[in-house]
XYZ file of C-alpha atoms in Angstrom:
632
model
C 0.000 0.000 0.000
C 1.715 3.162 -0.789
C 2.399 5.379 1.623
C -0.685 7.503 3.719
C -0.309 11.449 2.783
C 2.013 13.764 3.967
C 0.157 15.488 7.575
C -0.897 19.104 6.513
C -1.868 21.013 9.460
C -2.985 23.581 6.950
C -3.419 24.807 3.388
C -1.278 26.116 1.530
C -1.308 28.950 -1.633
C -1.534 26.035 -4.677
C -1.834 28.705 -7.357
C -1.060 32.493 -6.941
C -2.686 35.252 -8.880
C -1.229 38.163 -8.946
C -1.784 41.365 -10.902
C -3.335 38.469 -13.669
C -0.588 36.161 -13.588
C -0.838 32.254 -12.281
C 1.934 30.744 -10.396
C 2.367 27.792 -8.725
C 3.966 27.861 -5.139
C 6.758 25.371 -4.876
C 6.680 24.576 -1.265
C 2.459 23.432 -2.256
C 3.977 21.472 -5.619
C 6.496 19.638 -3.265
C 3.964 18.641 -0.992
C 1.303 17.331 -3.899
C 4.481 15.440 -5.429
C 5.099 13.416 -2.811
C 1.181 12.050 -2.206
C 1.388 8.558 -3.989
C -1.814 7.373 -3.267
C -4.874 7.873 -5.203
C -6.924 11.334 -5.147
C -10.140 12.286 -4.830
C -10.044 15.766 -5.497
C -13.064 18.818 -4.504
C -13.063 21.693 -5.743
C -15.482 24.954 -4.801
C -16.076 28.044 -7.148
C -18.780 30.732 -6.850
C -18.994 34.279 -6.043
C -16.236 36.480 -3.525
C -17.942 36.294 0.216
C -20.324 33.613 -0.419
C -19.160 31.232 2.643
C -16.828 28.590 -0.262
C -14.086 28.101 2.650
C -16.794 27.201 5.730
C -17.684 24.204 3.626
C -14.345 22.766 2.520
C -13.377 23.481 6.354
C -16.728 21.000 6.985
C -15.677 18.688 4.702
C -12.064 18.552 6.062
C -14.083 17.559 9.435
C -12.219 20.749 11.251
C -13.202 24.186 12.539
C -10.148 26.224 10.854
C -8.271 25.803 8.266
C -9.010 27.737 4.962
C -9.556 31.537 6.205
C -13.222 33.118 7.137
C -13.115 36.944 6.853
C -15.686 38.900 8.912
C -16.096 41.660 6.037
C -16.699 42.132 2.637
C -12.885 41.357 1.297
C -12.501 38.671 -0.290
C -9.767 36.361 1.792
C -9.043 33.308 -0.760
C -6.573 34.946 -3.632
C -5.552 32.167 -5.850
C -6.402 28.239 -5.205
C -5.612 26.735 -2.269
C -4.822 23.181 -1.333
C -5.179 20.802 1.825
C -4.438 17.412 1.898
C -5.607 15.027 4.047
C -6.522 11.660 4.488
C -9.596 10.636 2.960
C -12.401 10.041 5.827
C -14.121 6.902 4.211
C -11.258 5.596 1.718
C -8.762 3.611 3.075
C -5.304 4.380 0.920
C -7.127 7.586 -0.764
C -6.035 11.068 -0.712
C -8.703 13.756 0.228
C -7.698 17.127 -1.686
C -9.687 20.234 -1.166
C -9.166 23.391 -3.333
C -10.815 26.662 -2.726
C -10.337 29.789 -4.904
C -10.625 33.151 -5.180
C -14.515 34.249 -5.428
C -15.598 34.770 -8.754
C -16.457 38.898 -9.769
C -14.658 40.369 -7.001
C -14.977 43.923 -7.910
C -10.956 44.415 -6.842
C -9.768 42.221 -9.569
C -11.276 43.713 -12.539
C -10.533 41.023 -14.755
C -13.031 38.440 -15.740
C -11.143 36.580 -17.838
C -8.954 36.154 -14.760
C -11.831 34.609 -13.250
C -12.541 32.177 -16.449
C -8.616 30.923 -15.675
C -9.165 30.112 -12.605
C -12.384 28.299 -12.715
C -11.228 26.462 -15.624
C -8.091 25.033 -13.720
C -10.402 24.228 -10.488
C -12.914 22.327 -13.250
C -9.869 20.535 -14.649
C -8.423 19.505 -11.629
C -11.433 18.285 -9.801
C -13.710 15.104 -9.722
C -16.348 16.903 -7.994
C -16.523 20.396 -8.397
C -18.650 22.403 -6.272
C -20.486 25.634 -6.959
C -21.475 27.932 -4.325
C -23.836 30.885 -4.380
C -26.337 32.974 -2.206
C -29.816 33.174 -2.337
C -31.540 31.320 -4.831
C -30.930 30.125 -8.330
C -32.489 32.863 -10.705
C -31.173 34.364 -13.821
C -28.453 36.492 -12.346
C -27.540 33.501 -10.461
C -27.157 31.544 -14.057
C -25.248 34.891 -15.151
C -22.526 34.483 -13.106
C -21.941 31.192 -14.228
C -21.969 32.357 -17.737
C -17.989 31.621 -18.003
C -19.329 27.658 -18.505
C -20.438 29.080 -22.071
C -16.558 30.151 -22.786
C -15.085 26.260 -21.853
C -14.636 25.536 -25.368
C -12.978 28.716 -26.012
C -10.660 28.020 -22.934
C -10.046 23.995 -23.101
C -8.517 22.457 -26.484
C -9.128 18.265 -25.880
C -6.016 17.605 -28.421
C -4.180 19.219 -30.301
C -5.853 20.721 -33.785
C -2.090 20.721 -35.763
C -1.475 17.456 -35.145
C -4.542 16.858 -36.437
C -4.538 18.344 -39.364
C -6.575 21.133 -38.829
C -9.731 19.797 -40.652
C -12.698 21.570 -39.978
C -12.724 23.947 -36.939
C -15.931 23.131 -36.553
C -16.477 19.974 -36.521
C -13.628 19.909 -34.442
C -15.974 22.050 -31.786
C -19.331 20.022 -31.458
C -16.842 17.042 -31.137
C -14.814 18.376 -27.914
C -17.465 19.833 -26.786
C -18.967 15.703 -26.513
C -16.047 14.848 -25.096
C -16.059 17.242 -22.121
C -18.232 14.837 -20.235
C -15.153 12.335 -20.228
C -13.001 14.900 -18.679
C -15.232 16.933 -16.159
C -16.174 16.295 -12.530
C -19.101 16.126 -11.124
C -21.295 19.466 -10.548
C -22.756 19.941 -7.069
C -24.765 23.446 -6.796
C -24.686 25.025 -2.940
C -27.508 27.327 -2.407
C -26.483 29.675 0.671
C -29.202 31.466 3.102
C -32.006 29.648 1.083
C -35.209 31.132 2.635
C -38.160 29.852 -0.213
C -40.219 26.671 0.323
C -39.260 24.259 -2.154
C -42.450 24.130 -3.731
C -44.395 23.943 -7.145
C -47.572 25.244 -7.008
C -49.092 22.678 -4.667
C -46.369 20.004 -4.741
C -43.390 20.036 -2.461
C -40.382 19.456 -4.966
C -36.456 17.983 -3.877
C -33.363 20.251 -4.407
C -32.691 18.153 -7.392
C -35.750 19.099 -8.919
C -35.423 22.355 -7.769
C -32.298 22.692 -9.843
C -33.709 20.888 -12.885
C -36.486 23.652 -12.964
C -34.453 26.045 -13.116
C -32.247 24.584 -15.861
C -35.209 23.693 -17.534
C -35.174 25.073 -21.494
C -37.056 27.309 -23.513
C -38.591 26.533 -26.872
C -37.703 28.608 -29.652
C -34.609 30.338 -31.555
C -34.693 33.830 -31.099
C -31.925 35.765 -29.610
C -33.392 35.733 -26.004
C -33.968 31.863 -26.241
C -30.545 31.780 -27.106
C -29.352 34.299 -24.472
C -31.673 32.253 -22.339
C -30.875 29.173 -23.023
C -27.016 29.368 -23.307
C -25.827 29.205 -19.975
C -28.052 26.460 -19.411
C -27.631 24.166 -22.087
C -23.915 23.965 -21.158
C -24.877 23.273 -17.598
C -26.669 20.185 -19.065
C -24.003 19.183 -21.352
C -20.983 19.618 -19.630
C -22.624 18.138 -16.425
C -24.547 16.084 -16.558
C -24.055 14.521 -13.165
C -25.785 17.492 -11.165
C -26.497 17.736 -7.829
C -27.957 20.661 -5.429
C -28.070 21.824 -2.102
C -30.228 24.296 -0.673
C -29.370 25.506 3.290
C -30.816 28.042 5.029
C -28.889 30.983 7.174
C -26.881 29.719 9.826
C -27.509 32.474 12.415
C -28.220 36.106 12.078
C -26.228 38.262 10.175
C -24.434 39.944 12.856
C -23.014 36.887 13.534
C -21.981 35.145 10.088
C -18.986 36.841 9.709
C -17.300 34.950 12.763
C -19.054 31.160 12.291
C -15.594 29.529 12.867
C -15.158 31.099 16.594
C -18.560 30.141 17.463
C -19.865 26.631 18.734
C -22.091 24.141 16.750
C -25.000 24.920 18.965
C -25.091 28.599 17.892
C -25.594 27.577 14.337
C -29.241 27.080 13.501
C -29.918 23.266 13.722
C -31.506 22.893 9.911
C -28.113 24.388 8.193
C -25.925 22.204 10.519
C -28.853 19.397 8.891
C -28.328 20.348 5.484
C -24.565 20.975 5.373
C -23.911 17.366 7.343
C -26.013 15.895 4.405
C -23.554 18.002 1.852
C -20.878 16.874 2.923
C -21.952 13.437 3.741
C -22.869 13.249 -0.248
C -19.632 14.833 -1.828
C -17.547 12.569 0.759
C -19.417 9.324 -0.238
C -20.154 9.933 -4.037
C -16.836 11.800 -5.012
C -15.062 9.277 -7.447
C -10.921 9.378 -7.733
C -10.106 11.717 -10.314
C -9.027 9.950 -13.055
C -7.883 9.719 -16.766
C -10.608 9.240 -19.145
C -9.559 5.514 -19.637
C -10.398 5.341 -15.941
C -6.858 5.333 -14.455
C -6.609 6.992 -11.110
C -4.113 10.089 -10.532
C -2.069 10.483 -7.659
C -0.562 13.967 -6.551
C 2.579 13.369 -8.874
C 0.428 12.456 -11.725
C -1.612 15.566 -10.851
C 1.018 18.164 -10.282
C 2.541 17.543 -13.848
C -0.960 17.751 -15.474
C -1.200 21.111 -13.293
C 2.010 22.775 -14.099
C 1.291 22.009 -17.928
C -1.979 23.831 -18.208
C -0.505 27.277 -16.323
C 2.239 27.140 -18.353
C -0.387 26.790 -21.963
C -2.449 29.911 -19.900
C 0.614 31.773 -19.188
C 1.694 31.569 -22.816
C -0.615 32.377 -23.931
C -2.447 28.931 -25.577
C -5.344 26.793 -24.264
C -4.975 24.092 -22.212
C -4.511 20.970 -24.496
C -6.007 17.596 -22.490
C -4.682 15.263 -24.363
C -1.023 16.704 -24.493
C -0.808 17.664 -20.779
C -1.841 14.006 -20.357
C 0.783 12.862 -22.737
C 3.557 14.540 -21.000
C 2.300 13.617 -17.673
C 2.218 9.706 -18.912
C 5.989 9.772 -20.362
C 7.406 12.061 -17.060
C 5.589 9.103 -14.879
C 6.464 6.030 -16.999
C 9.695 6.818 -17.022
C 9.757 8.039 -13.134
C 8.685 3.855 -13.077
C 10.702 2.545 -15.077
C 13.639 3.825 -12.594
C 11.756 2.629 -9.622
C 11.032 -0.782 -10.781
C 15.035 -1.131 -11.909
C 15.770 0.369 -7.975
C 13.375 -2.088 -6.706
C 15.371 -5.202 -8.500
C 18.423 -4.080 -8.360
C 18.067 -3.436 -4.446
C 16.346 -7.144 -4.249
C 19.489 -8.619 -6.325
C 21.973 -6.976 -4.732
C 21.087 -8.327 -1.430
C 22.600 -11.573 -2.800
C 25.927 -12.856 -1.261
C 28.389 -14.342 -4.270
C 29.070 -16.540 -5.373
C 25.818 -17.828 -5.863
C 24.962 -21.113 -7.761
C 23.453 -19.874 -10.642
C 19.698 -22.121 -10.256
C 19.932 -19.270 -6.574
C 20.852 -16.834 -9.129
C 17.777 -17.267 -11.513
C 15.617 -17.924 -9.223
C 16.199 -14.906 -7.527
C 16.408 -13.142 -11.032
C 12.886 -14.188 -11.214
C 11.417 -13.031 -8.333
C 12.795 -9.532 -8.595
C 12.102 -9.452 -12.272
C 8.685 -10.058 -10.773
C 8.551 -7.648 -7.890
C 9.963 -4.829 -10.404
C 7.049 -5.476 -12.735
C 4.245 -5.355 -10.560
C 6.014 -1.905 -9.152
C 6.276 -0.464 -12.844
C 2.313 -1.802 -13.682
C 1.409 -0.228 -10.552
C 2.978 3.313 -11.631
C 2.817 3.519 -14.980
C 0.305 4.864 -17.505
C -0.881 3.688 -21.069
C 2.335 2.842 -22.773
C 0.625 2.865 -26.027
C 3.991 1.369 -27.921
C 5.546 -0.666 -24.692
C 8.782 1.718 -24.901
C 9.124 2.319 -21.273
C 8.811 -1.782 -20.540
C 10.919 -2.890 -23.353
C 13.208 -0.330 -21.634
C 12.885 -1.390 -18.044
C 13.184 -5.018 -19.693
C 16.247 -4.300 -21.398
C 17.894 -2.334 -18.681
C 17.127 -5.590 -15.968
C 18.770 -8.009 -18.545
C 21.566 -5.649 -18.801
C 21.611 -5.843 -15.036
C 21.386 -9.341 -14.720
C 24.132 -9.707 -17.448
C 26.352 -7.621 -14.701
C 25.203 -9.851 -11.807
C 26.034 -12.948 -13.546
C 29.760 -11.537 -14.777
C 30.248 -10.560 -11.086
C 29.030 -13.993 -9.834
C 31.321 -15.682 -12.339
C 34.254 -13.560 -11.050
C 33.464 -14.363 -7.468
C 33.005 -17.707 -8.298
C 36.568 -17.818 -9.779
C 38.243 -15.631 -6.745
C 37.014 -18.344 -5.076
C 37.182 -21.541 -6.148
C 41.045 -20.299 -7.007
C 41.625 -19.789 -3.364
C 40.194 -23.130 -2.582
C 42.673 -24.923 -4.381
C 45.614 -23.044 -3.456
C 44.736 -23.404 0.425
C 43.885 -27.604 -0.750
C 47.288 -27.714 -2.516
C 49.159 -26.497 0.132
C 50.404 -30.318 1.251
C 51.359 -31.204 -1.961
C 53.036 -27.974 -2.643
C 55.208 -28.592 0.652
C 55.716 -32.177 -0.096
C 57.053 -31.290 -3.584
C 59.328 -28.271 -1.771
C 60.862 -30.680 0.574
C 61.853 -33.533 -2.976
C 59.070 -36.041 -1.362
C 57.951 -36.840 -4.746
C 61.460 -37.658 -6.271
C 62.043 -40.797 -4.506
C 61.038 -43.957 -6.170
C 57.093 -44.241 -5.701
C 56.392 -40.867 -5.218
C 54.560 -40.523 -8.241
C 51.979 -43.067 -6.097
C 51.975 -40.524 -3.684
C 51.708 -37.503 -5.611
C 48.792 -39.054 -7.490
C 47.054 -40.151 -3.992
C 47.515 -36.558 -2.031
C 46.427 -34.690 -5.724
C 42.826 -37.153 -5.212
C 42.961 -36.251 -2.046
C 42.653 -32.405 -3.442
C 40.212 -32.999 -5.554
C 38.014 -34.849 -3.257
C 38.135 -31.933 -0.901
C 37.239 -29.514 -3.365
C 34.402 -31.421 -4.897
C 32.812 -31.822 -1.431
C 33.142 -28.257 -0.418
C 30.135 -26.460 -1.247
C 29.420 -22.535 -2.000
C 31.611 -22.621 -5.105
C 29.407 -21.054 -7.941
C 29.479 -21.611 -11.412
C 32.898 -21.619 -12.418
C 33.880 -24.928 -10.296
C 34.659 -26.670 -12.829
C 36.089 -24.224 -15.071
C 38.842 -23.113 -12.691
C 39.772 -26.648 -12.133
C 39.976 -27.518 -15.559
C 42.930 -24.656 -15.389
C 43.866 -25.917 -12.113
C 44.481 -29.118 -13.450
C 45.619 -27.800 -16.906
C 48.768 -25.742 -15.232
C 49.859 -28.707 -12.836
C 49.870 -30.872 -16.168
C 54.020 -30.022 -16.295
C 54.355 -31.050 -12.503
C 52.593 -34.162 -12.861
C 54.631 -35.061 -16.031
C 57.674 -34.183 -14.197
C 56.805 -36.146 -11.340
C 55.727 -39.224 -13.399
C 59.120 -39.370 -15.418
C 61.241 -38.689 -12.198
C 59.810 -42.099 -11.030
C 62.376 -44.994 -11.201
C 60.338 -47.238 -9.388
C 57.875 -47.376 -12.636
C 58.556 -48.924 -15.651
C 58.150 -47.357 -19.304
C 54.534 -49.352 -20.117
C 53.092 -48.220 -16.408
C 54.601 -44.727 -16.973
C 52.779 -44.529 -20.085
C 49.387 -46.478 -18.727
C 49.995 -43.193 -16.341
C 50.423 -40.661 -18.529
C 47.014 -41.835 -21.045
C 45.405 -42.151 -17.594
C 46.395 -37.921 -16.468
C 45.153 -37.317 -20.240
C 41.917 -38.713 -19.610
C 41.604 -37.257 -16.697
C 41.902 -33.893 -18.051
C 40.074 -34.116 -21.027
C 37.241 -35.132 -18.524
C 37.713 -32.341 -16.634
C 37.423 -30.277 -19.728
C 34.307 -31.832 -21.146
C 32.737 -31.186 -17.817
C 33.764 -27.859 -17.740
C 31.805 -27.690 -20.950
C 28.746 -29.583 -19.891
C 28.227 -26.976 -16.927
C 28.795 -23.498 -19.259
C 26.242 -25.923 -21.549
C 23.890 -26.213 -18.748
C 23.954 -22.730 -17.598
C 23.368 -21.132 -20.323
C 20.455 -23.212 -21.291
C 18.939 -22.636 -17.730
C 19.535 -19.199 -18.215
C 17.974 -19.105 -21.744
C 14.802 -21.238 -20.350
C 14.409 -19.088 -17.259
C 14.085 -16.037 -19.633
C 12.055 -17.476 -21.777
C 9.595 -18.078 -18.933
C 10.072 -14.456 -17.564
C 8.997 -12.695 -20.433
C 6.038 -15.633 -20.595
C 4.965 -14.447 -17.641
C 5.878 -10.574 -18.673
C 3.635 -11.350 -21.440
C 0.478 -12.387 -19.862
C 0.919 -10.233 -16.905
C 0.955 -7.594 -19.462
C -2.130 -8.685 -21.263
C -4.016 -9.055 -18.041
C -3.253 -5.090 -17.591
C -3.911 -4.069 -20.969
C -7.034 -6.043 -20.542
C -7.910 -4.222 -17.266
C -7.607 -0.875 -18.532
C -9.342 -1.701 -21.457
C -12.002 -2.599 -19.103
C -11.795 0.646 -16.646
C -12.146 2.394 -19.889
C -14.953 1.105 -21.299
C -16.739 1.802 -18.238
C -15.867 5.316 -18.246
C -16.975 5.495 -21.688
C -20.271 4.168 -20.707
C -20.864 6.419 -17.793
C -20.028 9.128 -20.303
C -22.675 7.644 -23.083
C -25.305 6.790 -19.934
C -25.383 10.466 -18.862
C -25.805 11.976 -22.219
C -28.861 9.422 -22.596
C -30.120 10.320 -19.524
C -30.093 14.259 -20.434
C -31.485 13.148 -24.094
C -34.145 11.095 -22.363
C -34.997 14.375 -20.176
C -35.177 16.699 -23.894
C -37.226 14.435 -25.302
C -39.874 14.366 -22.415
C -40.426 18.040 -22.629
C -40.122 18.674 -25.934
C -37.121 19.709 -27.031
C -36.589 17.508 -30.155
C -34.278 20.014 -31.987
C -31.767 19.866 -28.956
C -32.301 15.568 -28.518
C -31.529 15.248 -32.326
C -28.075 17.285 -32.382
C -26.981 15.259 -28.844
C -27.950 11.983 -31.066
C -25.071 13.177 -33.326
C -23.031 13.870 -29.784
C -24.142 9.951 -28.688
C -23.173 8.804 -32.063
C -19.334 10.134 -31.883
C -18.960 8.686 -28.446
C -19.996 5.455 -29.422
C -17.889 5.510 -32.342
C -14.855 6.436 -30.582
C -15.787 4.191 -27.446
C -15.660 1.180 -30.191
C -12.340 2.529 -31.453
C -10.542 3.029 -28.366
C -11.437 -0.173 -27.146
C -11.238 -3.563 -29.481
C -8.513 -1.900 -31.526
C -5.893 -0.550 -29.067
C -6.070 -3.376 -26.891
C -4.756 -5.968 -29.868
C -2.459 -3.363 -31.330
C -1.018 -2.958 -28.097
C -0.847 -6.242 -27.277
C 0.867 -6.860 -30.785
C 3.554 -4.437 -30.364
C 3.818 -6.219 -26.722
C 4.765 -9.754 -28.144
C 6.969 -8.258 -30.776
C 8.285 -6.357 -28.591
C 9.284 -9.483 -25.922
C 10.027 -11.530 -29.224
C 12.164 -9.051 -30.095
C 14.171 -8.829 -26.641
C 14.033 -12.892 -25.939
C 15.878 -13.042 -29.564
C 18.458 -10.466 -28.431
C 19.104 -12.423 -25.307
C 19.205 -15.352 -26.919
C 21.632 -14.129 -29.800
C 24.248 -12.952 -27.081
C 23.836 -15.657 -24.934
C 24.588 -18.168 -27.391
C 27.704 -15.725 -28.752
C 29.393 -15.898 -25.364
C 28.546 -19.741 -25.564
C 30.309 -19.701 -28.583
C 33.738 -17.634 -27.676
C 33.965 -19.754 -24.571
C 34.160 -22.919 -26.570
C 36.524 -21.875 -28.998
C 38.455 -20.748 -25.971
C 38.344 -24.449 -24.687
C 39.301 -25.839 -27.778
C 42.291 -23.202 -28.382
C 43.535 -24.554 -24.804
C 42.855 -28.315 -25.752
């Protein structure tokens, strides 16, 4: 389970706007970076001293935190950020942003305003919208900036694709918005009306609906009327309100955070327990529109890219933000996963046999996949895995020369501390008497028998005695011929014996290289087996967590086509019929055909790398042979 968040005894200033110009405050960015876990992220907007912070201090659960002024300045400047762990989500990030009231007189810039509602939208997987008294038409106007999103928010980027027909290129972002934006949840401060139709008590939902509720026509005014509305219903069309009435006389409002919950009238504690009890419960982890949750790193990047489009003056592309945010963090995991084997392999103690060696090879290889799947995003090409991949074989190519040189250290040391008897013997002439070949052979057997039976040795044991026994071939000869007590024909039987002997020793030196590098060869053909499925079974899960996002997408535009069509507004259900249409198209692209392109480029990918392997392997095979034979 990754880490729990940071402890953030306060907010801090995420985004500072001053004299029109966003910045991000490093000491906030270095705190989001380091929150690994998964986000659920609320956001409030609405007008300057409408009560925004009292709520996200209710949802935070404390009685301070973001700042309540007692007069008409506005005390929010900017977006501000608190952490903390989620209530109800075990392993799940709570992040609360408030900004700056829309319209504060001070300002004088509403574009400013636009900016920063458009980053709290982008950020957010709820998105909250607070205003005072009820919901009428100057109510709807100062939420008119919804009607500039697709002047503000580009989904990709038009160059790249070709720049057909601007158009076109509108009505279909303006579909795909729904994949992209949180949930809407409309506050309705110091509500004093009955909720009522005529006769018929109504809900707060309905309430809102009414009011969002279209006109037939297509004159100007319609249009006027209409405008601010439709988008409401387009953009969001996962809507939710909240009506509460005044907390406690208006003396008093401007100090609610000194005063105790029994001061506050008992129906607005009511209604704002139920708030937050809803946005708490219902909130979904902000995610990617194929479904994959962000955490604070992911987050941060996707941030710093859209105030650096604003401050350039461009619109904040989606798709490219995302794009740069997906390489930055699949390469940020490809580095973790090769720390994470690397640390697991290196805790080895060489020389190793090599069956320790590969089995340990793969259960890091293992461990260092599930870390990268776990951080990384849709790898459309598998780059950053045939990277990681490539980088662990190279690894494991290190491992195994350093095990081989350890091995050699010491199985070399071995001998010479074995050897020491017969290399005293033959100092003090023992073997020059007549029989001492006898005894020369028996102590050398002797030598061999102890280093056979000593374990620990690694996989050049029988390589280094091969040269062991290779450089002592001059002693033994010299021994054998110094022997009087043998005649020619046993000298000779043996001489043909010592030859043997070695060319044994050679052909098992052989055998084991032969061995290991076959073991070696299976065990990587079974790792990238296993690579290979456990790759498939991800593809197949995003696939999956996509589709479903696609469908919540195409099951709220029915729902708000099902709502058009019940009171009359056929023109409007007809043009989101063309909306549905380009959803499900692309839903049926993005789905069947990624997921077997991706898992094509997977298996060539592997194929490619298990060739590569095999190629070198089989090359060092090859030099080490000719080696033997050169020495033979």
């Amino acid at each position: 389970m990754d880490a729990p968040v940071l402890p953030m005894p306060a907010p801090l200033c995420l985004v500072t706007n001053k004299d029109g110009v966003l910045a991000l405050n490093p000491a906030a960015l270095a705190v989001l970076q380091e929150v690994a876990q998964p986000m659920v992220v609320v956001a409030i907007a609405g007008p300057y001293r409408t009560g925004k912070s009292f709520l996200m201090n209710r949802l935070a659960q404390k009685r301070t935190g973001f700042p309540l002024g007692p007069t008409v300045q506005a005390e929010t400047k900017g977006i501000w950020m608190w952490c903390l762990q989620h209530p109800r989500q075990q392993g799940v990030t709570l992040m609360l942003l408030d900004t700056e009231g829309l319209g504060d007189p001070k300002k004088g810039d509403s574009h400013n305003d636009a900016w920063i509602f458009t980053l709290a939208l982008l950020l957010s997987s709820t998105l909250v919208y607070n205003s005072i008294g009820t919901i009428d038409q100057k109510a709807l106007e100062n939420l008119e900036l919804v009607t500039q999103l697709s002047e503000l928010i580009r989904v990709r980027d038009r160059d790249k694709d070709g720049n057909n027909s601007v158009e076109r290129e509108d009505e279909a972002e303006d579909c795909e918005f729904v994949r992209y934006f949180p949930s809407f949840v409309w506050v309705v401060r110091d509500f004093t009306l009955e909720l009522r139709v005529g006769e018929r008590p109504i809900s707060e939902d309905e309430y809102l609906e009414q009011v969002l509720e279209l006109k037939h026509g297509h004159g100007r005014k319609v249009q006027n009327y209409n405008g601010t509305r439709l988008c409401l219903r387009n953009y969001f069309p996962t809507r939710k309100c909240f009506v509460l009435p005044p907390p406690l006389g208006t003396e008093e409002c401007g100090r609610m955070e000194e005063l105790p919950e029994a001061a506050l009238a008992p129906r607005f504690l009511q209604q704002a327990a139920q708030f937050c009890n809803y946005v708490l419960s219902s909130t979904r982890l902000k995610t990617l529109p194929d479904g994959r949750a962000l955490t604070g790193r992911a987050l941060c990047m996707l941030l710093q890219s859209y105030v650096e489009a604003i401050n350039s003056g461009h619109l904040p592309c989606l798709e490219g933000a995302a794009a740069v945010m997906m390489a930055n963090e699949n390469a940020a995991a490809v580095a973790a996963a090769l720390e994470a084997y690397t640390r697991g392999m290196r805790g080895l103690s060489l020389p190793t046999e090599p069956a320790q060696l590969s089995a340990a090879h793969g259960e890091h290889l293992h461990e260092a996949l599930i870390v990268f799947q776990r951080r990384s995003f849709r790898d459309r090409d598998q780059e950053h895995q045939r990277r990681l991949m490539e980088q662990i074989s190279t690894e494991y190519s290190h491992l195994q020369e350093e095990n081989d040189e350890a091995s050699r250290r010491h199985c070399k040391a071995l001998l010479a501390e074995l050897a020491q008897a017969l290399h005293t013997s033959l100092a003090h002439g023992a073997y020059t008497q007549p029989g001492g070949y006898r005894a020369y052979e028996a102590e050398r057997q002797r030598l061999l028998e102890g280093y056979r039976q000593a374990e620990g040795k690694g996989p050049k044991a029988e390589e280094v005695l091969n040269e062991f026994l290779a450089e002592r071939q001059a002693e033994a000869e010299a021994v054998l011929k110094a022997d009087n007590a043998l005649s020619e024909a046993e000298k000779q039987l043996e001489d043909q014996k010592q030859q043997a002997q070695l060319l044994e020793q050679r052909q098992k030196a052989m055998a084991e290289r032969e061995r290991q590098l076959e073991a070696l060869l299976e065990d990587e053909r079974n790792s990238y087996a296993q690579n290979l499925q456990a790759l498939e079974a991800k593809m197949q899960a995003q696939l999956e967590s996509a589709q479903r996002e696609w469908d919540r997408a195409l099951e709220a535009k029915l729902r708000e086509q099902r709502e058009l069509l019940q009171r009359g507004f056929r023109e409007q259900a007809a043009l989101m019929e063309q909306e549905l249409a380009a959803l499900r198209r692309e839903s049926n692209n993005n789905s069947k055909q990624e997921l077997a392109a991706s898992i094509l480029d997977a298996v060539r990918a592997a194929c490619d790398l298990v060739s590569m392997v095999k190629v070198s392997k089989l090359a060092k095979l090859r030099g080490t042979a000719a080696k033997a034979t050169a020495r033979r």
